[in-house]
XYZ file of C-alpha atoms in Angstrom:
95
model
C 0.136 0.304 -0.322
C 1.324 3.697 -1.353
C 0.255 6.856 1.338
C -0.456 9.948 -1.398
C 2.091 12.161 -0.973
C 0.773 15.982 -0.373
C 1.366 18.052 -3.039
C 2.840 21.896 -1.279
C 1.136 25.252 -1.685
C 4.445 28.198 -2.676
C 3.935 29.003 1.180
C 4.004 25.375 2.968
C 7.035 24.386 0.430
C 9.132 27.511 1.961
C 7.650 26.842 5.186
C 9.670 23.764 4.844
C 12.076 24.159 3.290
C 13.213 26.679 5.341
C 12.689 23.882 8.507
C 15.782 22.152 6.633
C 18.259 25.143 5.504
C 18.174 26.392 9.464
C 17.660 22.880 11.380
C 20.652 23.581 13.329
C 20.219 25.866 14.611
C 16.325 25.543 15.077
C 17.899 22.622 17.340
C 21.170 23.579 19.261
C 20.985 24.849 22.314
C 17.373 23.402 22.847
C 16.417 21.488 25.035
C 15.682 16.480 24.213
C 11.517 17.353 24.347
C 12.082 20.961 22.919
C 13.216 18.772 19.733
C 11.261 15.843 19.452
C 8.339 18.387 19.319
C 9.399 20.565 16.817
C 10.701 17.605 14.597
C 7.312 15.325 15.548
C 5.678 19.127 14.613
C 7.413 18.979 11.388
C 6.524 16.202 10.252
C 3.388 16.949 10.818
C 2.959 19.585 8.662
C 4.695 17.775 5.366
C 2.139 15.085 5.755
C -0.336 18.144 6.313
C 0.039 21.146 5.352
C -2.150 24.714 5.635
C -5.198 24.344 6.463
C -7.502 24.749 3.798
C -11.549 25.113 4.501
C -12.034 21.024 3.014
C -11.483 20.687 6.644
C -14.951 21.434 8.195
C -13.437 23.059 11.680
C -11.558 25.150 9.074
C -14.557 25.117 6.589
C -15.451 28.866 6.922
C -11.756 29.870 7.540
C -11.150 32.327 4.531
C -7.124 31.528 3.219
C -5.784 31.877 0.053
C -4.996 35.721 0.648
C -3.073 34.767 3.142
C -1.126 31.742 2.411
C 0.269 34.996 -0.446
C 1.616 36.920 0.885
C 5.686 37.528 1.563
C 6.840 35.624 4.669
C 9.953 36.417 6.512
C 11.384 33.711 9.348
C 13.658 34.771 11.969
C 16.331 32.826 13.080
C 17.914 35.314 14.488
C 17.497 36.990 18.359
C 16.677 40.142 17.887
C 17.917 42.618 21.056
C 14.887 44.539 21.767
C 16.551 47.503 23.505
C 13.228 47.930 26.304
C 12.050 45.740 28.840
C 9.008 43.214 28.254
C 7.519 45.898 30.724
C 8.276 49.077 28.628
C 6.084 46.395 26.012
C 3.682 45.497 27.008
C 2.175 48.028 30.085
C -1.253 49.109 29.778
C -3.519 51.134 31.569
C -7.027 49.474 32.745
C -9.461 52.568 32.834
C -11.113 51.898 36.816
C -8.494 50.339 38.882
């Protein structure tokens, strides 16, 4: 019995290529459980791809325009000049 190979769209292919190219960065210095979760996740993604409206739980979602956008993914950490409390601090009226 043979398993059908999923045909990936452009975004799916670029995400898979990004993962494969950056695998060392995505795995090094992380706990083995994180590494295992990432490996299982990419294998699931390779098999199933991104959700589509053909899947019942996603039937009313509009993905086409989102999948056509150009995405940029980073593997290097960003040096922030503000503390977390400065970024996420908010005032709640009445408190």
